C-alpha cells in the first residue's frame, strides 16, 4: 500500500483526499498536485485497479500538461475504485461527488477520464446541484463533449504531424500504428487519415488488426460504431494479431493511445517506428525512453501529444456558468495551433540540450511552475 507522505516532493502533492461510503462500497481518491498556476483541474477515472500512487502520478502529468500548453490551471486527478460496467455505477458516482463536496468545485473540477462518460459528468452536476462541478457534459447540456468531438485524438495527430515534420518525416504517406481504438485512438486515426497518413494497425482489448498496405479507416470507424471492440474479429480487411503486437509492427509512427506502462524495456528494443507519440498518459517507462533515445527513436511526450483534451477543458471551464455553448471551430483551431507549436518547441529544445523530448519538455514546464511558485512565495527564501 502506498504511503501518501512518501509521494510528496518539491512540487507536491498539495492535498490527498481519500473518501469512502459504506452502503455503496464507494472508495476513491482526489490528488491535488500543484496549484501555483491555478486551481486543480484534471479528469476523474473509474477502474477496479485505481490506487493512490497511480492517481498521484497522473496528477503530476496534469501539472506539466497545463504548464506545457501555457494554460492557467494546476495539476489534479481523481479516481474511483469500481468497475465502470457495474449496475451500481451511478450510485457510486453520486456518493463520490457528495464525499468531495468540500473540494468540488472550489479546489477541483471533475472531468472525464477512463471509465467515465459525458452522462457521468452530467450526473455529478446533478448530484451537487452546480454546473461548475464538472466539465465534459453532453453538448445538449451546453458542455464540450470531448469524446463526441474527439478533441484529444485530434490533438495527438496534429502534434505528431508537427513533430514528424521537424524530424524530416512527412506524415503524408507515413505508416502509423495505433494502440487503442477508443475515445483517443479512433479520433487520432480519423485525423491521421485526413492528414494523408496510412494507418497500418489498430487495436482493442480483444485483439489487433494489421495490414501493411493500410487499413480503411472510415470502414473501421463504421465497424467500431456498429460492433464495438468486436469489430477487430468482424472486419474483413487485415490480419488479426494478438493485442500488444501492434506496438512492434513495421511502421514509421507508433501511437500508444490506450493504457499506461505498455512500453517497457523489453518492448522498447522491438519497436520499429521512427517516432513514438504518446496518446495515452504515461505509456512509456523512463527506462524504455532511454533505450528508444539510444536507438534514435524520438518520443513525443504525453503532456505534449495528448494535451488537446486540456485545451478543450479550458474552454469548458470558462463556459461552465455561461448560457452559450463554446464554438467547436475555435476549440479545434486552438488545439491545432497550441499543440503544433509546442511540439516543435519541445523537439527543438531536446536537440539544443542533447536530451530526450521528455526531459526537455518537462524542463520547460518546470520552469513555468517554479516561476509561479516563486511569485506566490511558495518556495524557500
mmCIF file of C-alpha atoms in Angstrom:
data_model
loop_
_atom_site.group_PDB
_atom_site.id
_atom_site.type_symbol
_atom_site.label_atom_id
_atom_site.label_comp_id
_atom_site.label_asym_id
_atom_site.label_seq_id
_atom_site.Cartn_x
_atom_site.Cartn_y
_atom_site.Cartn_z
ATOM 1 C CA UNK A 1 0.000 0.000 0.000
ATOM 2 C CA UNK A 2 1.317 3.457 -0.916
ATOM 3 C CA UNK A 3 2.394 5.709 1.944
ATOM 4 C CA UNK A 4 0.861 9.045 0.904
ATOM 5 C CA UNK A 5 3.604 11.041 2.625
ATOM 6 C CA UNK A 6 6.239 9.268 0.525
ATOM 7 C CA UNK A 7 4.676 10.840 -2.588
ATOM 8 C CA UNK A 8 5.489 14.390 -1.506
ATOM 9 C CA UNK A 9 8.380 16.162 -3.243
ATOM 10 C CA UNK A 10 9.309 19.743 -4.147
ATOM 11 C CA UNK A 11 6.283 20.101 -6.449
ATOM 12 C CA UNK A 12 3.511 18.415 -4.485
ATOM 13 C CA UNK A 13 1.041 16.886 -3.941
ATOM 14 C CA UNK A 14 -0.546 19.717 -2.007
ATOM 15 C CA UNK A 15 -3.526 17.625 -0.930
ATOM 16 C CA UNK A 16 -4.595 13.975 -0.999
ATOM 17 C CA UNK A 17 -8.180 13.200 -0.028
ATOM 18 C CA UNK A 18 -9.332 9.588 0.370
ATOM 19 C CA UNK A 19 -13.086 9.027 0.600
ATOM 20 C CA UNK A 20 -15.410 6.051 1.088
ATOM 21 C CA UNK A 21 -19.085 5.214 1.507
ATOM 22 C CA UNK A 22 -20.129 2.024 3.273
ATOM 23 C CA UNK A 23 -23.576 1.474 1.707
ATOM 24 C CA UNK A 24 -22.483 1.787 -1.942
ATOM 25 C CA UNK A 25 -18.999 0.402 -1.389
ATOM 26 C CA UNK A 26 -17.533 3.545 -2.949
ATOM 27 C CA UNK A 27 -13.817 4.118 -2.437
ATOM 28 C CA UNK A 28 -11.931 6.901 -4.133
ATOM 29 C CA UNK A 29 -9.151 9.454 -4.024
ATOM 30 C CA UNK A 30 -8.509 13.028 -5.111
ATOM 31 C CA UNK A 31 -4.945 14.269 -5.567
ATOM 32 C CA UNK A 32 -4.336 17.988 -5.986
ATOM 33 C CA UNK A 33 -0.734 18.175 -7.084
ATOM 34 C CA UNK A 34 0.263 21.803 -7.657
ATOM 35 C CA UNK A 35 -1.916 24.923 -7.872
ATOM 36 C CA UNK A 36 0.752 27.590 -8.336
ATOM 37 C CA UNK A 37 -0.602 28.420 -11.810
ATOM 38 C CA UNK A 38 -4.281 27.929 -10.992
ATOM 39 C CA UNK A 39 -6.873 25.708 -9.340
ATOM 40 C CA UNK A 40 -6.640 21.944 -9.676
ATOM 41 C CA UNK A 41 -8.080 20.513 -12.893
ATOM 42 C CA UNK A 42 -7.850 17.021 -14.281
ATOM 43 C CA UNK A 43 -10.009 14.072 -15.202
ATOM 44 C CA UNK A 44 -11.719 11.554 -12.947
ATOM 45 C CA UNK A 45 -11.272 7.875 -13.769
ATOM 46 C CA UNK A 46 -13.123 4.742 -12.662
ATOM 47 C CA UNK A 47 -11.393 1.373 -12.558
ATOM 48 C CA UNK A 48 -11.204 -1.585 -10.153
ATOM 49 C CA UNK A 49 -7.442 -1.058 -10.060
ATOM 50 C CA UNK A 50 -7.261 2.639 -9.108
ATOM 51 C CA UNK A 51 -4.636 3.386 -6.449
ATOM 52 C CA UNK A 52 -3.396 6.474 -4.637
ATOM 53 C CA UNK A 53 0.002 6.161 -6.300
ATOM 54 C CA UNK A 54 -1.495 5.896 -9.779
ATOM 55 C CA UNK A 55 -3.709 8.955 -9.293
ATOM 56 C CA UNK A 56 -0.760 10.925 -7.877
ATOM 57 C CA UNK A 57 1.344 10.094 -10.968
ATOM 58 C CA UNK A 58 -1.467 11.227 -13.238
ATOM 59 C CA UNK A 59 -1.991 14.416 -11.236
ATOM 60 C CA UNK A 60 1.680 15.248 -11.757
ATOM 61 C CA UNK A 61 1.285 14.703 -15.501
ATOM 62 C CA UNK A 62 -1.540 17.262 -15.388
ATOM 63 C CA UNK A 63 0.746 19.772 -13.671
ATOM 64 C CA UNK A 64 3.202 19.504 -16.562
ATOM 65 C CA UNK A 65 0.455 19.342 -19.186
ATOM 66 C CA UNK A 66 -1.223 22.615 -18.155
ATOM 67 C CA UNK A 67 2.154 24.346 -17.880
ATOM 68 C CA UNK A 68 3.362 22.892 -21.168
ATOM 69 C CA UNK A 69 0.468 24.408 -23.158
ATOM 70 C CA UNK A 70 0.706 27.571 -21.014
ATOM 71 C CA UNK A 71 -2.845 27.464 -19.642
ATOM 72 C CA UNK A 72 -3.537 28.650 -16.137
ATOM 73 C CA UNK A 73 -4.758 25.657 -14.165
ATOM 74 C CA UNK A 74 -2.966 23.319 -11.788
ATOM 75 C CA UNK A 75 -2.415 19.589 -11.801
ATOM 76 C CA UNK A 76 -5.023 17.358 -10.192
ATOM 77 C CA UNK A 77 -6.637 13.974 -10.756
ATOM 78 C CA UNK A 78 -9.288 11.814 -9.121
ATOM 79 C CA UNK A 79 -10.032 8.101 -9.179
ATOM 80 C CA UNK A 80 -12.848 5.801 -8.111
ATOM 81 C CA UNK A 81 -12.199 2.148 -7.292
ATOM 82 C CA UNK A 82 -15.061 0.481 -9.163
ATOM 83 C CA UNK A 83 -15.969 -1.327 -12.350
ATOM 84 C CA UNK A 84 -17.409 1.156 -14.892
ATOM 85 C CA UNK A 85 -19.742 -1.616 -16.069
ATOM 86 C CA UNK A 86 -21.237 -2.048 -12.592
ATOM 87 C CA UNK A 87 -25.032 -1.641 -12.349
ATOM 88 C CA UNK A 88 -24.318 0.479 -9.261
ATOM 89 C CA UNK A 89 -22.147 2.937 -11.173
ATOM 90 C CA UNK A 90 -24.487 5.904 -10.780
ATOM 91 C CA UNK A 91 -24.921 5.392 -7.018
ATOM 92 C CA UNK A 92 -21.140 5.069 -6.589
ATOM 93 C CA UNK A 93 -20.531 8.185 -8.659
ATOM 94 C CA UNK A 94 -23.069 10.207 -6.695
ATOM 95 C CA UNK A 95 -21.547 9.043 -3.394
ATOM 96 C CA UNK A 96 -18.097 10.043 -4.625
ATOM 97 C CA UNK A 97 -19.288 13.506 -5.661
ATOM 98 C CA UNK A 98 -21.009 14.073 -2.290
ATOM 99 C CA UNK A 99 -17.919 12.982 -0.391
ATOM 100 C CA UNK A 100 -15.826 15.604 -2.196
ATOM 101 C CA UNK A 101 -18.335 18.456 -1.918
ATOM 102 C CA UNK A 102 -15.887 20.419 0.261
ATOM 103 C CA UNK A 103 -13.295 20.390 -2.525
ATOM 104 C CA UNK A 104 -15.574 20.439 -5.612
ATOM 105 C CA UNK A 105 -15.788 22.918 -7.296
ATOM 106 C CA UNK A 106 -13.808 25.307 -5.067
ATOM 107 C CA UNK A 107 -10.488 23.449 -5.387
ATOM 108 C CA UNK A 108 -11.123 20.843 -8.066
ATOM 109 C CA UNK A 109 -13.484 20.464 -11.025
ATOM 110 C CA UNK A 110 -14.258 16.924 -12.137
ATOM 111 C CA UNK A 111 -13.788 15.847 -15.735
ATOM 112 C CA UNK A 112 -13.671 12.734 -17.878
ATOM 113 C CA UNK A 113 -11.033 10.039 -17.872
ATOM 114 C CA UNK A 114 -11.009 6.274 -18.305
ATOM 115 C CA UNK A 115 -14.324 4.685 -17.351
ATOM 116 C CA UNK A 116 -16.441 7.848 -17.272
ATOM 117 C CA UNK A 117 -18.759 9.238 -19.947
ATOM 118 C CA UNK A 118 -20.351 12.574 -20.746
ATOM 119 C CA UNK A 119 -23.536 11.470 -18.981
ATOM 120 C CA UNK A 120 -21.472 10.718 -15.858
ATOM 121 C CA UNK A 121 -20.294 14.338 -15.844
ATOM 122 C CA UNK A 122 -23.951 15.383 -16.025
ATOM 123 C CA UNK A 123 -24.756 13.130 -13.041
ATOM 124 C CA UNK A 124 -22.028 14.834 -10.994
ATOM 125 C CA UNK A 125 -23.510 18.236 -11.808
ATOM 126 C CA UNK A 126 -26.959 16.961 -10.873
ATOM 127 C CA UNK A 127 -25.824 15.439 -7.571
ATOM 128 C CA UNK A 128 -24.088 18.608 -6.392
ATOM 129 C CA UNK A 129 -26.636 20.972 -7.947
ATOM 130 C CA UNK A 130 -23.968 23.093 -9.576
ATOM 131 C CA UNK A 131 -22.991 23.371 -13.244
ATOM 132 C CA UNK A 132 -19.499 24.318 -12.134
ATOM 133 C CA UNK A 133 -18.677 20.958 -10.558
ATOM 134 C CA UNK A 134 -17.828 19.044 -13.746
ATOM 135 C CA UNK A 135 -16.912 19.563 -17.386
ATOM 136 C CA UNK A 136 -17.267 17.218 -20.316
ATOM 137 C CA UNK A 137 -21.055 17.079 -20.185
ATOM 138 C CA UNK A 138 -23.073 16.346 -23.363
ATOM 139 C CA UNK A 139 -23.425 19.194 -25.839
ATOM 140 C CA UNK A 140 -27.204 19.220 -25.328
ATOM 141 C CA UNK A 141 -26.452 20.393 -21.783
ATOM 142 C CA UNK A 142 -24.115 23.104 -23.029
ATOM 143 C CA UNK A 143 -20.925 21.165 -22.422
ATOM 144 C CA UNK A 144 -17.880 20.379 -24.523
ATOM 145 C CA UNK A 145 -18.471 16.743 -25.440
ATOM 146 C CA UNK A 146 -14.823 15.601 -25.556
ATOM 147 C CA UNK A 147 -15.491 12.061 -26.741
ATOM 148 C CA UNK A 148 -18.039 13.040 -29.385
ATOM 149 C CA UNK A 149 -15.740 15.739 -30.750
ATOM 150 C CA UNK A 150 -12.622 13.579 -30.438
ATOM 151 C CA UNK A 151 -10.522 16.520 -29.265
ATOM 152 C CA UNK A 152 -7.726 14.534 -27.632
ATOM 153 C CA UNK A 153 -7.181 12.219 -30.595
ATOM 154 C CA UNK A 154 -7.350 15.155 -32.996
ATOM 155 C CA UNK A 155 -4.645 16.905 -30.982
ATOM 156 C CA UNK A 156 -2.460 13.786 -30.945
ATOM 157 C CA UNK A 157 -2.454 13.712 -34.743
ATOM 158 C CA UNK A 158 -1.801 17.448 -35.036
ATOM 159 C CA UNK A 159 1.118 17.359 -32.580
ATOM 160 C CA UNK A 160 2.528 14.237 -34.230
ATOM 161 C CA UNK A 161 2.362 15.851 -37.654
ATOM 162 C CA UNK A 162 4.355 18.859 -36.404
ATOM 163 C CA UNK A 163 6.936 16.664 -34.641
ATOM 164 C CA UNK A 164 7.304 14.396 -37.682
ATOM 165 C CA UNK A 165 7.875 17.360 -39.991
ATOM 166 C CA UNK A 166 10.519 18.663 -37.587
ATOM 167 C CA UNK A 167 12.278 15.290 -37.817
ATOM 168 C CA UNK A 168 12.148 15.357 -41.617
ATOM 169 C CA UNK A 169 9.490 12.638 -41.661
ATOM 170 C CA UNK A 170 6.478 13.930 -43.623
ATOM 171 C CA UNK A 171 3.317 12.435 -42.168
ATOM 172 C CA UNK A 172 1.635 12.175 -45.575
ATOM 173 C CA UNK A 173 2.414 8.667 -46.760
ATOM 174 C CA UNK A 174 3.912 7.579 -43.427
ATOM 175 C CA UNK A 175 2.728 4.339 -41.823
ATOM 176 C CA UNK A 176 1.040 4.765 -38.428
ATOM 177 C CA UNK A 177 0.252 2.049 -35.867
ATOM 178 C CA UNK A 178 -2.187 2.917 -33.081
ATOM 179 C CA UNK A 179 -2.631 1.008 -29.844
ATOM 180 C CA UNK A 180 -6.193 1.561 -28.697
ATOM 181 C CA UNK A 181 -9.236 2.470 -30.741
ATOM 182 C CA UNK A 182 -11.314 4.102 -28.039
ATOM 183 C CA UNK A 183 -12.071 7.777 -27.475
ATOM 184 C CA UNK A 184 -8.486 8.852 -28.262
ATOM 185 C CA UNK A 185 -7.332 6.209 -30.722
ATOM 186 C CA UNK A 186 -10.267 6.292 -33.122
ATOM 187 C CA UNK A 187 -10.260 10.102 -33.331
ATOM 188 C CA UNK A 188 -6.494 10.090 -33.875
ATOM 189 C CA UNK A 189 -6.877 7.532 -36.685
ATOM 190 C CA UNK A 190 -9.515 9.671 -38.375
ATOM 191 C CA UNK A 191 -7.290 12.752 -38.286
ATOM 192 C CA UNK A 192 -4.175 10.824 -39.368
ATOM 193 C CA UNK A 193 -6.094 9.606 -42.407
ATOM 194 C CA UNK A 194 -7.175 13.178 -43.208
ATOM 195 C CA UNK A 195 -3.534 14.271 -42.999
ATOM 196 C CA UNK A 196 -2.560 11.635 -45.576
ATOM 197 C CA UNK A 197 -1.003 9.025 -43.296
ATOM 198 C CA UNK A 198 -1.511 5.300 -43.824
ATOM 199 C CA UNK A 199 -2.867 3.569 -40.713
ATOM 200 C CA UNK A 200 -1.441 0.036 -40.743
ATOM 201 C CA UNK A 201 -2.570 -1.241 -37.315
ATOM 202 C CA UNK A 202 -5.177 -0.552 -34.649
ATOM 203 C CA UNK A 203 -6.068 -2.490 -31.514
ATOM 204 C CA UNK A 204 -8.645 -3.040 -28.810
ATOM 205 C CA UNK A 205 -8.607 -5.131 -25.658
ATOM 206 C CA UNK A 206 -9.907 -8.034 -27.770
ATOM 207 C CA UNK A 207 -7.120 -8.024 -30.323
ATOM 208 C CA UNK A 208 -5.408 -6.011 -33.024
ATOM 209 C CA UNK A 209 -5.849 -5.606 -36.769
ATOM 210 C CA UNK A 210 -2.837 -5.246 -39.063
ATOM 211 C CA UNK A 211 -2.455 -4.616 -42.780
ATOM 212 C CA UNK A 212 0.984 -3.453 -44.034
ATOM 213 C CA UNK A 213 -0.666 -1.882 -47.080
ATOM 214 C CA UNK A 214 -3.004 0.222 -44.947
ATOM 215 C CA UNK A 215 -6.404 -0.165 -43.292
ATOM 216 C CA UNK A 216 -9.599 1.507 -44.486
ATOM 217 C CA UNK A 217 -10.079 3.984 -41.617
ATOM 218 C CA UNK A 218 -13.640 5.113 -42.490
ATOM 219 C CA UNK A 219 -14.682 1.452 -42.660
ATOM 220 C CA UNK A 220 -13.033 0.771 -39.300
ATOM 221 C CA UNK A 221 -14.841 3.712 -37.721
ATOM 222 C CA UNK A 222 -18.168 2.454 -39.048
ATOM 223 C CA UNK A 223 -17.442 -1.086 -37.833
ATOM 224 C CA UNK A 224 -16.496 0.230 -34.371
ATOM 225 C CA UNK A 225 -19.759 2.156 -34.220
ATOM 226 C CA UNK A 226 -21.732 -0.980 -35.083
ATOM 227 C CA UNK A 227 -19.843 -3.726 -33.257
ATOM 228 C CA UNK A 228 -17.749 -2.027 -30.557
ATOM 229 C CA UNK A 229 -14.418 -3.718 -29.801
ATOM 230 C CA UNK A 230 -15.596 -6.849 -31.609
ATOM 231 C CA UNK A 231 -15.033 -5.076 -34.930
ATOM 232 C CA UNK A 232 -11.486 -6.467 -34.922
ATOM 233 C CA UNK A 233 -12.768 -10.012 -35.476
ATOM 234 C CA UNK A 234 -15.629 -8.993 -37.770
ATOM 235 C CA UNK A 235 -13.703 -6.761 -40.146
ATOM 236 C CA UNK A 236 -12.765 -8.439 -43.434
ATOM 237 C CA UNK A 237 -9.618 -6.398 -44.026
ATOM 238 C CA UNK A 238 -6.240 -7.093 -42.467
ATOM 239 C CA UNK A 239 -4.908 -9.874 -40.246
ATOM 240 C CA UNK A 240 -5.970 -10.293 -36.624
ATOM 241 C CA UNK A 241 -2.930 -10.338 -34.321
ATOM 242 C CA UNK A 242 -2.743 -10.645 -30.515
ATOM 243 C CA UNK A 243 -3.275 -7.422 -28.569
ATOM 244 C CA UNK A 244 0.121 -5.875 -27.874
ATOM 245 C CA UNK A 245 1.785 -6.911 -31.120
ATOM 246 C CA UNK A 246 0.626 -3.680 -32.758
ATOM 247 C CA UNK A 247 3.402 -1.967 -30.778
ATOM 248 C CA UNK A 248 6.084 -3.772 -32.752
ATOM 249 C CA UNK A 249 4.736 -3.881 -36.316
ATOM 250 C CA UNK A 250 6.783 -2.243 -39.046
ATOM 251 C CA UNK A 251 5.730 1.428 -39.127
ATOM 252 C CA UNK A 252 7.056 4.987 -39.140
ATOM 253 C CA UNK A 253 4.936 6.359 -36.285
ATOM 254 C CA UNK A 254 3.680 4.471 -33.221
ATOM 255 C CA UNK A 255 0.869 5.920 -31.126
ATOM 256 C CA UNK A 256 0.221 4.161 -27.795
ATOM 257 C CA UNK A 257 -3.252 5.548 -27.041
ATOM 258 C CA UNK A 258 -4.691 3.048 -24.594
ATOM 259 C CA UNK A 259 -3.098 2.316 -21.216
ATOM 260 C CA UNK A 260 -0.122 3.468 -19.170
ATOM 261 C CA UNK A 261 3.104 1.465 -18.757
ATOM 262 C CA UNK A 262 2.722 -0.523 -22.001
ATOM 263 C CA UNK A 263 6.185 0.199 -23.411
ATOM 264 C CA UNK A 264 8.753 -1.296 -21.063
ATOM 265 C CA UNK A 265 12.433 -2.074 -21.615
ATOM 266 C CA UNK A 266 11.702 -5.317 -23.475
ATOM 267 C CA UNK A 267 9.179 -3.680 -25.829
ATOM 268 C CA UNK A 268 11.494 -0.710 -26.416
ATOM 269 C CA UNK A 269 14.074 -2.997 -28.016
ATOM 270 C CA UNK A 270 11.493 -4.342 -30.502
ATOM 271 C CA UNK A 271 9.773 -1.136 -31.623
ATOM 272 C CA UNK A 272 10.405 -0.391 -35.306
ATOM 273 C CA UNK A 273 8.900 3.120 -35.505
ATOM 274 C CA UNK A 274 10.962 6.264 -36.028
ATOM 275 C CA UNK A 275 8.653 8.353 -33.811
ATOM 276 C CA UNK A 276 6.531 7.393 -30.805
ATOM 277 C CA UNK A 277 3.721 9.834 -29.958
ATOM 278 C CA UNK A 278 2.220 9.202 -26.533
ATOM 279 C CA UNK A 279 -1.545 9.383 -26.939
ATOM 280 C CA UNK A 280 -2.132 7.798 -23.533
ATOM 281 C CA UNK A 281 -0.803 9.106 -20.234
ATOM 282 C CA UNK A 282 2.448 7.506 -19.037
ATOM 283 C CA UNK A 283 2.633 4.717 -21.656
ATOM 284 C CA UNK A 284 6.460 4.593 -21.770
ATOM 285 C CA UNK A 285 8.657 3.820 -18.780
ATOM 286 C CA UNK A 286 11.702 6.054 -18.105
ATOM 287 C CA UNK A 287 13.990 3.094 -18.844
ATOM 288 C CA UNK A 288 12.212 2.496 -22.156
ATOM 289 C CA UNK A 289 12.568 6.180 -23.040
ATOM 290 C CA UNK A 290 16.340 5.898 -22.586
ATOM 291 C CA UNK A 291 16.518 2.789 -24.758
ATOM 292 C CA UNK A 292 14.452 4.411 -27.505
ATOM 293 C CA UNK A 293 16.691 7.509 -27.390
ATOM 294 C CA UNK A 294 19.788 5.322 -27.727
ATOM 295 C CA UNK A 295 18.184 3.667 -30.761
ATOM 296 C CA UNK A 296 17.472 7.061 -32.334
ATOM 297 C CA UNK A 297 13.700 6.826 -31.878
ATOM 298 C CA UNK A 298 12.121 10.114 -30.807
ATOM 299 C CA UNK A 299 9.299 10.099 -28.247
ATOM 300 C CA UNK A 300 6.778 12.950 -28.185
ATOM 301 C CA UNK A 301 5.736 13.159 -24.502
ATOM 302 C CA UNK A 302 2.183 12.573 -23.332
ATOM 303 C CA UNK A 303 1.904 16.044 -21.787
ATOM 304 C CA UNK A 304 2.597 17.472 -25.255
ATOM 305 C CA UNK A 305 0.934 14.967 -27.590
ATOM 306 C CA UNK A 306 -2.372 14.420 -25.802
ATOM 307 C CA UNK A 307 -2.939 17.933 -24.473
ATOM 308 C CA UNK A 308 -5.865 18.546 -26.835
ATOM 309 C CA UNK A 309 -8.162 17.435 -24.043
ATOM 310 C CA UNK A 310 -6.873 20.069 -21.641
ATOM 311 C CA UNK A 311 -7.220 22.813 -24.252
ATOM 312 C CA UNK A 312 -10.847 21.785 -24.718
ATOM 313 C CA UNK A 313 -11.230 21.583 -20.932
ATOM 314 C CA UNK A 314 -10.034 25.179 -20.625
ATOM 315 C CA UNK A 315 -12.833 26.259 -22.972
ATOM 316 C CA UNK A 316 -15.277 24.171 -20.924
ATOM 317 C CA UNK A 317 -14.056 25.697 -17.654
ATOM 318 C CA UNK A 318 -14.747 29.191 -18.980
ATOM 319 C CA UNK A 319 -18.216 28.149 -20.163
ATOM 320 C CA UNK A 320 -19.436 26.359 -17.012
ATOM 321 C CA UNK A 321 -21.775 29.162 -15.953
ATOM 322 C CA UNK A 322 -22.387 30.624 -19.380
ATOM 323 C CA UNK A 323 -25.608 30.337 -21.319
ATOM 324 C CA UNK A 324 -23.590 29.995 -24.527
ATOM 325 C CA UNK A 325 -22.004 26.806 -25.790
ATOM 326 C CA UNK A 326 -18.298 27.039 -26.768
ATOM 327 C CA UNK A 327 -17.854 27.050 -30.539
ATOM 328 C CA UNK A 328 -16.248 23.840 -31.829
ATOM 329 C CA UNK A 329 -14.238 25.501 -34.650
ATOM 330 C CA UNK A 330 -12.495 27.746 -32.116
ATOM 331 C CA UNK A 331 -11.653 24.726 -29.948
ATOM 332 C CA UNK A 332 -10.140 22.748 -32.827
ATOM 333 C CA UNK A 333 -8.255 25.777 -34.143
ATOM 334 C CA UNK A 334 -6.717 26.470 -30.727
ATOM 335 C CA UNK A 335 -5.796 22.806 -30.219
ATOM 336 C CA UNK A 336 -4.014 22.725 -33.571
ATOM 337 C CA UNK A 337 -2.156 25.993 -33.018
ATOM 338 C CA UNK A 338 -1.059 25.269 -29.443
ATOM 339 C CA UNK A 339 -0.087 21.631 -29.845
ATOM 340 C CA UNK A 340 1.748 22.076 -33.132
ATOM 341 C CA UNK A 341 3.773 24.992 -31.789
ATOM 342 C CA UNK A 342 4.506 23.222 -28.519
ATOM 343 C CA UNK A 343 5.610 20.016 -30.249
ATOM 344 C CA UNK A 344 8.177 21.928 -32.294
ATOM 345 C CA UNK A 345 9.420 23.897 -29.265
ATOM 346 C CA UNK A 346 9.942 20.693 -27.285
ATOM 347 C CA UNK A 347 11.684 18.868 -30.140
ATOM 348 C CA UNK A 348 13.973 21.856 -30.738
ATOM 349 C CA UNK A 349 14.750 22.178 -27.032
ATOM 350 C CA UNK A 350 15.599 18.471 -26.853
ATOM 351 C CA UNK A 351 18.024 18.873 -29.759
ATOM 352 C CA UNK A 352 19.563 22.005 -28.235
ATOM 353 C CA UNK A 353 20.082 20.345 -24.851
ATOM 354 C CA UNK A 354 21.126 16.998 -26.291
ATOM 355 C CA UNK A 355 18.463 15.210 -24.276
ATOM 356 C CA UNK A 356 15.127 13.468 -24.742
ATOM 357 C CA UNK A 357 11.906 15.344 -25.578
ATOM 358 C CA UNK A 358 10.503 14.142 -22.240
ATOM 359 C CA UNK A 359 13.262 15.803 -20.242
ATOM 360 C CA UNK A 360 13.308 18.910 -22.435
ATOM 361 C CA UNK A 361 9.536 19.359 -22.289
ATOM 362 C CA UNK A 362 9.390 18.742 -18.582
ATOM 363 C CA UNK A 363 12.203 21.238 -18.050
ATOM 364 C CA UNK A 364 10.209 23.939 -19.840
ATOM 365 C CA UNK A 365 7.066 23.088 -17.842
ATOM 366 C CA UNK A 366 9.009 23.007 -14.564
ATOM 367 C CA UNK A 367 10.414 26.449 -15.259
ATOM 368 C CA UNK A 368 6.896 27.886 -15.648
ATOM 369 C CA UNK A 369 5.625 26.202 -12.489
ATOM 370 C CA UNK A 370 8.694 27.206 -10.492
ATOM 371 C CA UNK A 371 8.308 30.838 -11.591
ATOM 372 C CA UNK A 372 4.678 30.815 -10.417
ATOM 373 C CA UNK A 373 5.627 29.216 -7.095
ATOM 374 C CA UNK A 374 8.315 31.836 -6.576
ATOM 375 C CA UNK A 375 5.922 34.711 -7.338
ATOM 376 C CA UNK A 376 3.425 33.370 -4.795
ATOM 377 C CA UNK A 377 6.017 32.863 -2.085
ATOM 378 C CA UNK A 378 5.750 29.083 -2.125
ATOM 379 C CA UNK A 379 9.483 28.415 -2.328
ATOM 380 C CA UNK A 380 12.049 28.716 0.462
ATOM 381 C CA UNK A 381 13.611 32.173 0.715
#
